Short mmCIF file of C-alpha atoms in Angstrom, two decimals:
data_model
loop_
_atom_site.label_atom_id
_atom_site.label_comp_id
_atom_site.label_asym_id
_atom_site.label_seq_id
_atom_site.Cartn_x
_atom_site.Cartn_y
_atom_site.Cartn_z
CA MET S 1 74.42 111.95 122.18
CA THR S 2 75.77 109.02 119.72
CA ILE S 3 76.86 108.11 116.58
CA HIS S 4 75.80 105.69 113.96
CA PHE S 5 77.31 104.10 111.77
CA VAL S 6 76.24 100.44 109.03
CA GLN S 7 79.86 98.62 108.46
CA HIS S 8 79.92 98.32 104.51
CA LYS S 9 81.89 95.28 104.56
CA THR S 10 80.27 93.45 106.76
CA GLY S 11 76.59 95.22 106.96
CA PHE S 12 76.14 95.41 110.78
CA GLY S 13 75.69 98.83 112.06
CA LEU S 14 77.59 100.26 115.05
CA SER S 15 77.03 102.21 117.17
CA LEU S 16 79.52 104.97 119.59
CA PRO S 17 78.89 106.99 121.93
CA LEU S 18 79.79 111.26 120.92
CA VAL S 19 80.43 114.03 123.19
CA ALA S 20 79.11 117.82 122.27
CA ASP S 21 81.11 118.83 120.80
CA ALA S 22 83.12 116.31 118.41
CA ALA S 23 79.01 115.61 116.80
CA VAL S 24 79.20 119.56 115.62
CA ALA S 25 82.72 119.34 115.13
CA VAL S 26 81.43 116.84 112.72
CA ALA S 27 78.49 118.81 111.73
CA ASP S 28 80.68 120.58 110.38
CA TYR S 29 83.12 118.74 108.77
CA ILE S 30 79.96 117.59 106.45
CA LEU S 31 78.78 120.43 106.09
CA ASN S 32 80.82 123.39 105.09
CA ALA S 33 84.44 121.38 104.93
CA ARG S 34 83.43 117.92 103.17
CA PRO S 35 84.83 117.94 99.48
CA GLU S 36 82.29 116.69 96.99
CA ALA S 37 82.51 113.43 95.76
CA ASP S 38 81.23 111.30 92.84
CA SER S 39 80.31 108.15 95.01
CA PRO S 40 79.26 108.41 98.53
#
């Protein structure tokens, strides 16, 4: 599994390996625990 980012300052993409347990934790945070924000 891989996670992909685009660095805001440079605009360059970055891909990093991600173990399944970490992917589940990130998804859970984004879907359930992350507070609402006015900006992306």
